[in-house]
PDB file of C-alpha atoms in Angstrom:
ATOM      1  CA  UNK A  10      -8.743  -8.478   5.199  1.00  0.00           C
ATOM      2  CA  UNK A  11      -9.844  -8.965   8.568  1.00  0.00           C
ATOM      3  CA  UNK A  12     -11.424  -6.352  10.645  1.00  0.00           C
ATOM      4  CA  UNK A  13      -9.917  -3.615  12.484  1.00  0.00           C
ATOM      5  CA  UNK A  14     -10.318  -3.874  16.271  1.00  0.00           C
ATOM      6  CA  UNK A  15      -9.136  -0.766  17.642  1.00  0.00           C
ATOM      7  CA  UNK A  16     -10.452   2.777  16.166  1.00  0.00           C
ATOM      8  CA  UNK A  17      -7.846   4.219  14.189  1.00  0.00           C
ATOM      9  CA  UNK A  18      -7.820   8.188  12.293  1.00  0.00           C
ATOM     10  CA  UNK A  19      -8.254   7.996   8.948  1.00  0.00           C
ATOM     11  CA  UNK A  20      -4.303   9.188   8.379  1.00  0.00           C
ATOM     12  CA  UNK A  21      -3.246   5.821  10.335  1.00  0.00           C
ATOM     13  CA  UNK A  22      -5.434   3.689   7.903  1.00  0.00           C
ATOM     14  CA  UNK A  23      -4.178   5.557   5.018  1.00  0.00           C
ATOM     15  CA  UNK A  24      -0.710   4.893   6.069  1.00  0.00           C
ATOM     16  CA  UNK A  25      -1.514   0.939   6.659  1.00  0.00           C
ATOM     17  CA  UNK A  26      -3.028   1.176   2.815  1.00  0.00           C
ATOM     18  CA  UNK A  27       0.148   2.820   1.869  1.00  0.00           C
ATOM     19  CA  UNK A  28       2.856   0.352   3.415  1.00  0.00           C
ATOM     20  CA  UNK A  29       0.690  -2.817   2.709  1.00  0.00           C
ATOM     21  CA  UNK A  30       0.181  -2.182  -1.278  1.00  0.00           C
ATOM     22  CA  UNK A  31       3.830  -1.397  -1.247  1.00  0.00           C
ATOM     23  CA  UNK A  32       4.682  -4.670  -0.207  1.00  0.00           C
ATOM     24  CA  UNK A  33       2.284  -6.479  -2.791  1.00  0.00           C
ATOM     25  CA  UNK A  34       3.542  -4.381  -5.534  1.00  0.00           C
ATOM     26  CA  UNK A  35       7.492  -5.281  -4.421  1.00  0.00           C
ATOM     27  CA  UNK A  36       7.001  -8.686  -4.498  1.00  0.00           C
ATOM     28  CA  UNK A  37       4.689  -8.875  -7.353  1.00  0.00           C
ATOM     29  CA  UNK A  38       6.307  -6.417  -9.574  1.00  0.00           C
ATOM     30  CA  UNK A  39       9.958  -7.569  -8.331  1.00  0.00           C
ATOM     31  CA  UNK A  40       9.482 -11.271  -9.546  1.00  0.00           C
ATOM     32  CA  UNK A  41       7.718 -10.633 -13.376  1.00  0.00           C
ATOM     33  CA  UNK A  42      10.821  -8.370 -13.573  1.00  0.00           C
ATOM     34  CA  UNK A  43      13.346 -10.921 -12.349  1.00  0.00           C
ATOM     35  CA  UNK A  44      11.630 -13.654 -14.943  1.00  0.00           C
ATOM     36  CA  UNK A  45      11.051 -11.264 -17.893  1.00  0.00           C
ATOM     37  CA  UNK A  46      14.662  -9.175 -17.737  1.00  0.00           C
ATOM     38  CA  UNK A  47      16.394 -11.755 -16.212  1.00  0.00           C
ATOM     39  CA  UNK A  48      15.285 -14.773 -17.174  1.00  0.00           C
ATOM     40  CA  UNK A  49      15.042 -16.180 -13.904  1.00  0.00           C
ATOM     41  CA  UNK A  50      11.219 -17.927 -12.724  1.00  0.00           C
ATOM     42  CA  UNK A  51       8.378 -18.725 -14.507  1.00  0.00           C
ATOM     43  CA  UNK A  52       4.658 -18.052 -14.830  1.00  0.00           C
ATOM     44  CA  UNK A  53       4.557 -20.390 -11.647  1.00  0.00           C
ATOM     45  CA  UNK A  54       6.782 -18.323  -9.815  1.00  0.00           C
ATOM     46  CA  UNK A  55       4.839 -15.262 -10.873  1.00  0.00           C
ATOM     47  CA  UNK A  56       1.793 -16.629  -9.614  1.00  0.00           C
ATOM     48  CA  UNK A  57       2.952 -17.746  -6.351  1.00  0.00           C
ATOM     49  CA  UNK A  58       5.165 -14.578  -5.468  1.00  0.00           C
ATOM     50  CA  UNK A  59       2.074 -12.285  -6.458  1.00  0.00           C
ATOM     51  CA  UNK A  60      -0.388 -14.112  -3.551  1.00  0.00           C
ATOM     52  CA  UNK A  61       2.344 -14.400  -1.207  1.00  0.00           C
ATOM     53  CA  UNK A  62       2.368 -10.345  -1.472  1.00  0.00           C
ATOM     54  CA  UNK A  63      -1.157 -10.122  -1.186  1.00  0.00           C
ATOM     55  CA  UNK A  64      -0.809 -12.620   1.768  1.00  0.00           C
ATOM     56  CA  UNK A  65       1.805 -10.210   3.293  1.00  0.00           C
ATOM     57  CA  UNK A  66       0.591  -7.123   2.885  1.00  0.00           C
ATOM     58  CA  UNK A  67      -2.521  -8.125   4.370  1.00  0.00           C
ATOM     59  CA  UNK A  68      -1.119  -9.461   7.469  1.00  0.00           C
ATOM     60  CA  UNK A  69       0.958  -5.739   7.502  1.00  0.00           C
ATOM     61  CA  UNK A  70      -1.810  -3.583   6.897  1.00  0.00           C
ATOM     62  CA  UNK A  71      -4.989  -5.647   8.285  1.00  0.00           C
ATOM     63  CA  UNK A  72      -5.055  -4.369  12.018  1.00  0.00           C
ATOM     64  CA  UNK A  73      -5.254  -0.641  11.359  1.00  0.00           C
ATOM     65  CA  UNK A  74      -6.923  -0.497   7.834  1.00  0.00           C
ATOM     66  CA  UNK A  75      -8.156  -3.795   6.955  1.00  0.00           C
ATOM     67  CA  UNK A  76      -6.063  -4.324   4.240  1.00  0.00           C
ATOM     68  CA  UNK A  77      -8.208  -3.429   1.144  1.00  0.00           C
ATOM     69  CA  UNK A  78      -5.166  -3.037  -0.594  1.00  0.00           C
ATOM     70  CA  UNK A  79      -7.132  -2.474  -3.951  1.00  0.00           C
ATOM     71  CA  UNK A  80      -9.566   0.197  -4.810  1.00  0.00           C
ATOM     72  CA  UNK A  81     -11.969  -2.094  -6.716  1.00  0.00           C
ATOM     73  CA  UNK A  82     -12.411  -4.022  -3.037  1.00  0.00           C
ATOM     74  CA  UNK A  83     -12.725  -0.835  -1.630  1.00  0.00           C
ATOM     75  CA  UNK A  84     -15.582   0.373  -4.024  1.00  0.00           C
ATOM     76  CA  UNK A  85     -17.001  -3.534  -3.455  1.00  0.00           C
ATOM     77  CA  UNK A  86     -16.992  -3.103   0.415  1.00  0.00           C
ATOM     78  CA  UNK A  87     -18.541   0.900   0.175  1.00  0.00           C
ATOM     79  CA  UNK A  88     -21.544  -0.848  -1.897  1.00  0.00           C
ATOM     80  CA  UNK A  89     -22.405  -3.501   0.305  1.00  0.00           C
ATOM     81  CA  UNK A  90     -20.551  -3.546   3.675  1.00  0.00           C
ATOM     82  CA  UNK A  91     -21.325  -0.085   4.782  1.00  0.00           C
ATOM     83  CA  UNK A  92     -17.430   1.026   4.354  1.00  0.00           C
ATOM     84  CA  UNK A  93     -17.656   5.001   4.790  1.00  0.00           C
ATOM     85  CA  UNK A  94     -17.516   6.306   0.767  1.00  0.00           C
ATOM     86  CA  UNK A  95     -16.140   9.559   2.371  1.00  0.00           C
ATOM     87  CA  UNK A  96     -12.874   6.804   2.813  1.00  0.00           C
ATOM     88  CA  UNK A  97     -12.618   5.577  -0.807  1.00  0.00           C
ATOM     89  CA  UNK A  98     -10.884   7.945  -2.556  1.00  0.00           C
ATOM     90  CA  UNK A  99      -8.520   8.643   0.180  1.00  0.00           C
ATOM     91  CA  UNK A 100      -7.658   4.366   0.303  1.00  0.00           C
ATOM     92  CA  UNK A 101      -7.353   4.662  -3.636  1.00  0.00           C
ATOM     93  CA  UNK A 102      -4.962   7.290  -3.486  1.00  0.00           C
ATOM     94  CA  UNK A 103      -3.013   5.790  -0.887  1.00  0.00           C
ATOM     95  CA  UNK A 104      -2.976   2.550  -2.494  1.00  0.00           C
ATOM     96  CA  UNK A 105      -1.698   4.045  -5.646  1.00  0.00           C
ATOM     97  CA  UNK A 106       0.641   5.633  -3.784  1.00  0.00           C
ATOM     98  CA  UNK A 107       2.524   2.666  -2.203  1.00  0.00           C
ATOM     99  CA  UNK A 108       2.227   0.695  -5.562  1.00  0.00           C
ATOM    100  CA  UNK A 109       3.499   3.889  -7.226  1.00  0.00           C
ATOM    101  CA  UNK A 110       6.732   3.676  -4.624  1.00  0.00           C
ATOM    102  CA  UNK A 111       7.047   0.157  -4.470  1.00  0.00           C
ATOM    103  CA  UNK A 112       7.590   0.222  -8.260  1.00  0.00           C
ATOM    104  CA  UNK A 113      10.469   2.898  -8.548  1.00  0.00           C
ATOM    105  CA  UNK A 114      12.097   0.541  -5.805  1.00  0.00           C
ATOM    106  CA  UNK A 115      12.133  -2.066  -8.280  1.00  0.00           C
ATOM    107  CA  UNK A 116      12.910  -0.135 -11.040  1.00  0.00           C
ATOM    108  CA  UNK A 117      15.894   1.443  -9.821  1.00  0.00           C
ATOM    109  CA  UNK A 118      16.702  -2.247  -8.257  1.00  0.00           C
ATOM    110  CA  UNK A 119      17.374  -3.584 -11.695  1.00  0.00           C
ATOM    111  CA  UNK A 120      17.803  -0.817 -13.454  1.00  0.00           C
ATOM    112  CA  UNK A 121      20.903  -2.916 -14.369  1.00  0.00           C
ATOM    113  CA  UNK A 122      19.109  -5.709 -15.679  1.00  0.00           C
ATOM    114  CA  UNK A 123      16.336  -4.257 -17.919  1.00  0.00           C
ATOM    115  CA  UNK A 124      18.402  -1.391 -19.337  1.00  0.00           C
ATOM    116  CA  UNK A 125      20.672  -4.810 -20.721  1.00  0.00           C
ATOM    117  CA  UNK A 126      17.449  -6.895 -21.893  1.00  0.00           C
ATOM    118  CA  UNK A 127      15.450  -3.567 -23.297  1.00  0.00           C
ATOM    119  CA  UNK A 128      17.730  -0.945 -23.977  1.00  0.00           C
ATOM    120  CA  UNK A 129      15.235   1.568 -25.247  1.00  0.00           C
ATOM    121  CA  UNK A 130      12.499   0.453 -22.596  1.00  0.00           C
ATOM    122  CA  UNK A 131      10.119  -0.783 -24.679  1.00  0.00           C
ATOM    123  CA  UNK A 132       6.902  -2.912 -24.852  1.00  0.00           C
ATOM    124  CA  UNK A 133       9.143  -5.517 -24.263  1.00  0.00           C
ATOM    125  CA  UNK A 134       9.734  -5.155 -20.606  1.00  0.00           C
ATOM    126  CA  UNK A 135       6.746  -2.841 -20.208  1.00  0.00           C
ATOM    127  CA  UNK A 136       5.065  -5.303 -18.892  1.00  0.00           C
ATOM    128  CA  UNK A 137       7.568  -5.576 -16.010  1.00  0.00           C
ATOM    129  CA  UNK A 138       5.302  -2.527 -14.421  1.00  0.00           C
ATOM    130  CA  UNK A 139       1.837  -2.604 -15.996  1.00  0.00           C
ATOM    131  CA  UNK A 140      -0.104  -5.345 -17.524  1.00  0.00           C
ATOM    132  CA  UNK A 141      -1.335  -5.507 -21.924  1.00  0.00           C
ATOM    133  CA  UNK A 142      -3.706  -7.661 -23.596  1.00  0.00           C
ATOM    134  CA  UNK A 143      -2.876 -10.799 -24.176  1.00  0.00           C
ATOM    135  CA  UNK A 144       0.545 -10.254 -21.922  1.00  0.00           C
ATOM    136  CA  UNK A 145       1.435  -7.905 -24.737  1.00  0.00           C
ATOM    137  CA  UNK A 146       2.032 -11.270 -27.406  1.00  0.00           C
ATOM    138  CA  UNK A 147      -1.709 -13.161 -27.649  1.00  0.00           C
ATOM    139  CA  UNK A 148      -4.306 -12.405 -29.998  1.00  0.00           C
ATOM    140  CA  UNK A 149      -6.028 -10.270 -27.520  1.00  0.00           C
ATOM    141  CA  UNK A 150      -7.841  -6.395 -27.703  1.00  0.00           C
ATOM    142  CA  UNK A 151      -8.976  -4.530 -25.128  1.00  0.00           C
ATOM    143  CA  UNK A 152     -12.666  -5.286 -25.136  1.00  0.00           C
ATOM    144  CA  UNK A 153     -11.495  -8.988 -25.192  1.00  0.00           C
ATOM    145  CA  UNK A 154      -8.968  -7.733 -21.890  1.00  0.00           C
ATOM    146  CA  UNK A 155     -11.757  -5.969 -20.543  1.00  0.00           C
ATOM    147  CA  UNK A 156     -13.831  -8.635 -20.313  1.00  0.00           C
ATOM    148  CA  UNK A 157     -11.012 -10.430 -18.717  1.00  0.00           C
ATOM    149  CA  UNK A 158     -10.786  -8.351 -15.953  1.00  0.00           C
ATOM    150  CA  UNK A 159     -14.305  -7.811 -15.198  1.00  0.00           C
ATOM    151  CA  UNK A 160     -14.343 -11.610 -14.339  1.00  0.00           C
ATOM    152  CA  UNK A 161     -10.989 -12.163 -12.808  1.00  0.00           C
ATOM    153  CA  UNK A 162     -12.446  -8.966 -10.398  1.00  0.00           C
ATOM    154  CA  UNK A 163     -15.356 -10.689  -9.860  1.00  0.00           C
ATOM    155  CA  UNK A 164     -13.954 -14.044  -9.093  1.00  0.00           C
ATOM    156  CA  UNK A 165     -11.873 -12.342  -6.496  1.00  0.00           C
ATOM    157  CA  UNK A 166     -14.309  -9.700  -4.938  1.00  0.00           C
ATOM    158  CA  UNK A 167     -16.613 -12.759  -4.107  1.00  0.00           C
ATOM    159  CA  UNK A 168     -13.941 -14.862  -2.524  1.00  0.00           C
ATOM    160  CA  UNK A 169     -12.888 -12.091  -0.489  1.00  0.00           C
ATOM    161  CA  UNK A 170     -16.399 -11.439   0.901  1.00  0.00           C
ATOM    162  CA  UNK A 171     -16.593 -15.172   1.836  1.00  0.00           C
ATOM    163  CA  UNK A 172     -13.663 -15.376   3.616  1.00  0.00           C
ATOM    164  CA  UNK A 173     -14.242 -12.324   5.676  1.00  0.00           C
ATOM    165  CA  UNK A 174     -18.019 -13.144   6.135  1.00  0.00           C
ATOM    166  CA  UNK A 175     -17.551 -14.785   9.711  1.00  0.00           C
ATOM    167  CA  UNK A 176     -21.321 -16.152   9.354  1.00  0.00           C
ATOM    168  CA  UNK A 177     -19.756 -18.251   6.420  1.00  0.00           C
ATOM    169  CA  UNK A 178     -16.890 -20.982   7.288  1.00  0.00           C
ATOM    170  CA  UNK A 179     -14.340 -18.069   7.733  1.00  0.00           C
ATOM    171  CA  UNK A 180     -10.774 -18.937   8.031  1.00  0.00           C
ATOM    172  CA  UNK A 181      -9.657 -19.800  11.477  1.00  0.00           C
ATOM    173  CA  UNK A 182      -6.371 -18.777  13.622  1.00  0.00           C
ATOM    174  CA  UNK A 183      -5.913 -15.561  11.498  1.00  0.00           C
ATOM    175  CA  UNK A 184      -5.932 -17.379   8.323  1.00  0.00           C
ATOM    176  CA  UNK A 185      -7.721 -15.572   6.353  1.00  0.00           C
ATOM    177  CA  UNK A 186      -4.891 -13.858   4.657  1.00  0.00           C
ATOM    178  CA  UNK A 187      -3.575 -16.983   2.960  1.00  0.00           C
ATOM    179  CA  UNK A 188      -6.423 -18.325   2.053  1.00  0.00           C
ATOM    180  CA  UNK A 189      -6.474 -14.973   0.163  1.00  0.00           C
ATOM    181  CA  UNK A 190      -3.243 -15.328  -0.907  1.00  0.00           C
ATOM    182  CA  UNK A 191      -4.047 -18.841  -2.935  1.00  0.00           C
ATOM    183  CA  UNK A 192      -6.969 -17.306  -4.457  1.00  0.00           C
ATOM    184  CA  UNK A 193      -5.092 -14.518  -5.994  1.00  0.00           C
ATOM    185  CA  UNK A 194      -2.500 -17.783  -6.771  1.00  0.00           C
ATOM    186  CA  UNK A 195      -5.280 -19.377  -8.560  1.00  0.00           C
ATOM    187  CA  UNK A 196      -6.457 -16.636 -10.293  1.00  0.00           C
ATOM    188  CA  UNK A 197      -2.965 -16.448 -11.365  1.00  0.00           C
ATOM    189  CA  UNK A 198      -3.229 -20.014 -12.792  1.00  0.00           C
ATOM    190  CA  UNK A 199      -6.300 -19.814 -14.733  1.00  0.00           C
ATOM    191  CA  UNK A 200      -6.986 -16.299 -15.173  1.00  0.00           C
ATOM    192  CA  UNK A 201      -3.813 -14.715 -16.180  1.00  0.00           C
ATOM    193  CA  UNK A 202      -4.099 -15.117 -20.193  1.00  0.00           C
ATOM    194  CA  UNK A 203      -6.411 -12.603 -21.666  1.00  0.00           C
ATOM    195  CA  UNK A 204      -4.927  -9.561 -19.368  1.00  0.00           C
ATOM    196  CA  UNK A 205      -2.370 -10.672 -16.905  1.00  0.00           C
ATOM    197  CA  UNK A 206      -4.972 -10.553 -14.068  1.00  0.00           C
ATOM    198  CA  UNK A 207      -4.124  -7.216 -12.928  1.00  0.00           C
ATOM    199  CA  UNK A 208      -7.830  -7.399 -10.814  1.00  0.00           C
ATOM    200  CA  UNK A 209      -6.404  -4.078  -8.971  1.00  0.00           C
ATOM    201  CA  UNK A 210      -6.703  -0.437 -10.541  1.00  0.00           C
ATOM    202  CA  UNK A 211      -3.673   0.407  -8.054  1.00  0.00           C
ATOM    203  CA  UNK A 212      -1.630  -2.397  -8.534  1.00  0.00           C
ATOM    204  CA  UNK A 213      -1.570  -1.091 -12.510  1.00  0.00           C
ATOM    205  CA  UNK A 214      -2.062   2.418 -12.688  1.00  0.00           C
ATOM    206  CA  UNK A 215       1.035   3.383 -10.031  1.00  0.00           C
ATOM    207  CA  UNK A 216       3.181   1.166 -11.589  1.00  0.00           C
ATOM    208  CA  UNK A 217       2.210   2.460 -15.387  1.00  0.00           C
ATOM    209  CA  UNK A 218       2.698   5.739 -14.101  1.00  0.00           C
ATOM    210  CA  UNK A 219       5.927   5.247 -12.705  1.00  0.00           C
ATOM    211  CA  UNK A 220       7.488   3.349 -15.668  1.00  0.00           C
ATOM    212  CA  UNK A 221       6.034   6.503 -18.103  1.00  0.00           C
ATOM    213  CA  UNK A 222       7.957   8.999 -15.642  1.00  0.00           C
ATOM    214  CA  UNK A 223      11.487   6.747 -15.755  1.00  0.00           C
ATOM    215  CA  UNK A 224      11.330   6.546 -19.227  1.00  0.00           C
ATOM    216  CA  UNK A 225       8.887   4.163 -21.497  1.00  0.00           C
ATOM    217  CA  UNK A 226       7.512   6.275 -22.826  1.00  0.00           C
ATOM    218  CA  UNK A 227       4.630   4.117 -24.636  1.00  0.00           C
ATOM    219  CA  UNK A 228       3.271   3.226 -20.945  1.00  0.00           C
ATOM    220  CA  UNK A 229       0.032   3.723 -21.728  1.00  0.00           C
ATOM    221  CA  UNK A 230      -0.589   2.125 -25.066  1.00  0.00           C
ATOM    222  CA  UNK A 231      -0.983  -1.451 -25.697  1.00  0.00           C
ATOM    223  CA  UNK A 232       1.487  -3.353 -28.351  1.00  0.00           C
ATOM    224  CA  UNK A 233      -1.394  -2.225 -30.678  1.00  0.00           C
ATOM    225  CA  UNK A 234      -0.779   1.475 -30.340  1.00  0.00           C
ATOM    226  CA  UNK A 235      -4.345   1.777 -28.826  1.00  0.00           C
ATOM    227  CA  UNK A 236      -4.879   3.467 -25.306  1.00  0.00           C
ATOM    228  CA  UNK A 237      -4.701   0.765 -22.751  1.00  0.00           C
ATOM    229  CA  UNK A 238      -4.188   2.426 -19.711  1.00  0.00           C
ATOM    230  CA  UNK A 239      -8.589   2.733 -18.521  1.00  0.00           C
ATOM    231  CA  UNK A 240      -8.666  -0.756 -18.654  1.00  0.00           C
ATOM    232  CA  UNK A 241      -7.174  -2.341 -15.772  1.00  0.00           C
ATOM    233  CA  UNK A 242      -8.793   1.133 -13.929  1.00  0.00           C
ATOM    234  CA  UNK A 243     -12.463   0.689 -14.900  1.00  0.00           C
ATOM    235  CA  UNK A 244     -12.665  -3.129 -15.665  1.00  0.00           C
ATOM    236  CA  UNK A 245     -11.569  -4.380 -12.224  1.00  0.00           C
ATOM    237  CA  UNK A 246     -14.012  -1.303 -10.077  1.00  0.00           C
ATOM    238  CA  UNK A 247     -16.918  -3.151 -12.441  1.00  0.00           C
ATOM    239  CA  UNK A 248     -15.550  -6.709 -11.854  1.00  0.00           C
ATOM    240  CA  UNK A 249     -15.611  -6.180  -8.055  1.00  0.00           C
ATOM    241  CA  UNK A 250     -19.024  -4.738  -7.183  1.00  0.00           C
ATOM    242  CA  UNK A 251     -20.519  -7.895  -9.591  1.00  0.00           C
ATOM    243  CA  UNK A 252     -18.635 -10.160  -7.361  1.00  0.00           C
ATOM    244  CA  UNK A 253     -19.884  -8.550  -4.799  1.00  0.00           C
ATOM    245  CA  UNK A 254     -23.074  -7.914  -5.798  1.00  0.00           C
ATOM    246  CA  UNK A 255     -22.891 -12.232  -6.387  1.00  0.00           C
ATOM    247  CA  UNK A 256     -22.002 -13.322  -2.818  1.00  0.00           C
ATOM    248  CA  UNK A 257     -24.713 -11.292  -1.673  1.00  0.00           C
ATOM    249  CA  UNK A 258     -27.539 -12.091  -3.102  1.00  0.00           C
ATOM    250  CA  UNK A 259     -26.790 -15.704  -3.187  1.00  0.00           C
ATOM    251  CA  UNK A 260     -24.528 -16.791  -0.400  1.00  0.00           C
ATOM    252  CA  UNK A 261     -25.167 -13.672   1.967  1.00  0.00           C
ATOM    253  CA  UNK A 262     -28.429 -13.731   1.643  1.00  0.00           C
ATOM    254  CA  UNK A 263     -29.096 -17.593   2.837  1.00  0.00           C
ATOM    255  CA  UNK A 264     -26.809 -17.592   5.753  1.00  0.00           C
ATOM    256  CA  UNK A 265     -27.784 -17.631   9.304  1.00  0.00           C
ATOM    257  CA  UNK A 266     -28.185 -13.874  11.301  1.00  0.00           C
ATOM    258  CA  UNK A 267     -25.184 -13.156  13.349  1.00  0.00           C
ATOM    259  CA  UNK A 268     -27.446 -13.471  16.624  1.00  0.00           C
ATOM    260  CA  UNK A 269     -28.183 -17.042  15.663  1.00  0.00           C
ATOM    261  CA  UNK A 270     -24.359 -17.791  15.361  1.00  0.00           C
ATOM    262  CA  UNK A 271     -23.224 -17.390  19.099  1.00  0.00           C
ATOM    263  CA  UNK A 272     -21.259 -14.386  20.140  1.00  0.00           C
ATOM    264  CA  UNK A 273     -18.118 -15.915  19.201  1.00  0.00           C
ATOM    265  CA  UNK A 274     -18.602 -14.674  16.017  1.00  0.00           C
ATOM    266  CA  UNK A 275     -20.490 -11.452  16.592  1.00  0.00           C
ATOM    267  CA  UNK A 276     -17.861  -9.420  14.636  1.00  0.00           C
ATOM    268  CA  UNK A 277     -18.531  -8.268  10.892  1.00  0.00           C
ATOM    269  CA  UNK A 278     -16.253  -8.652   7.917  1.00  0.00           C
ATOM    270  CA  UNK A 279     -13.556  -5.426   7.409  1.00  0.00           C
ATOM    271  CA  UNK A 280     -16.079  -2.458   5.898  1.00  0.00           C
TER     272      UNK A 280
END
């Protein structure tokens, strides 16, 4: 999520948008389907494979784009980094895009393997593809999911801003992508109860949608029968712009003007 040093047409950063969410979504979506159909991994391995996408789709897309990667970021960074709002909805669309194709790969990949664990496609392995309330077995609702998300969102949004803000202690020797990658990991760790920390309208909705189109057909419900689908949309686009909205009025806010810093780091965060 570093910046972009070259100028690039818009159809170059949607592409980068594209191609990096797609590799997020096939590692993150490829290992809760190897641990849920196939028994193979664990909630650690979830965690872990799910920031080393975000790690590697950042490094793939950061050049050209700078590797939003989520439309909640991208919403975050139009608010209050001066990233063009003429740009979001093309980034969100692209974004859902490549999480849309990176899904079918890994549906038709183990097509095999979940057709044996779920044969009618079912809640059961739903959540393969798209995240529920309480991972689709808690005692969770949506409000209580909602709230979930708005604060996972939040939690990441500000870390993101921090470790792109080069007038804070930003990462050094291109860095900055892992360190993003372990914050998704921890949010992983002690977020992932209430909602599955989807934090990303794109990394749910393209997914959902896919898995509705290849057959489950109750994609957008949660194990309650109750429309799920708005939540990880809305919840995360809120979550992000408080997290933003958080590092800059009280971390932004109190550190030294880039002039004072030296040009060495003269260049902004990715907007």
């Amino acid at each position: 999520m570093t910046r972009s040093l070259k100028a690039h047409g818009l159809a170059g950063e949607l592409a980068a948008e594209f191609v990096g969410t797609m590799i997020l979504i096939l590692f993150g979506v490829g290992v809760v389907a190897q641990v849920v159909a196939a028994g193979i991994g664990d909630h650690d391995s979830i965690a872990w494979a799910w920031g080393l996408g975000v790690t590697l789709g950042v490094y793939v897309a950061s050049r050209i784009s700078g590797a939003h990667l989520n439309p909640a970021i991208t919403v975050a960074l139009a608010v209050f980094q001066g990233f063009s709002w003429r740009k979001v909805a093309p980034y969100a669309l692209a974004q859902t895009a490549g999480a849309f194709v990176a899904a079918l790969l890994v549906r038709w990949n183990y097509t095999e393997v979940l057709h044996a664990a779920d044969p009618g496609l079912t809640i059961k392995t739903q959540g393969v593809f798209s995240t529920l309330p309480g991972n689709g077995s808690l005692p969770v609702g949506e409000w209580g999911a909602f709230r979930d998300q708005i604060i996972g969102t939040a939690i990441l949004a500000l870390i993101i801003f921090a470790i792109t803000d080069l007038r804070n202690t930003a990462p050094a020797a291109n860095l900055g992508p892992v360190v993003v990658g372990f914050g998704v990991v921890a949010i992983g760790m002690a977020w992932g109860t209430n909602a599955g920390y989807a934090i990303n309208p794109a990394r749910d909705f393209g997914p959902r949608l896919m898995s509705w189109l290849t057959g489950y057909d109750t994609a957008w419900n949660d194990q309650y029968g109750n429309s799920y689908w708005w939540v990880p949309v809305l919840a995360p686009v809120i979550g992000a712009v408080l997290g933003g909205a958080l590092y800059k009025y009280l971390i932004s806010r109190n550190l030294p003007r880039t002039e004072d810093i030296g040009p060495a780091k003269a260049l902004e965060p990715t907007a």
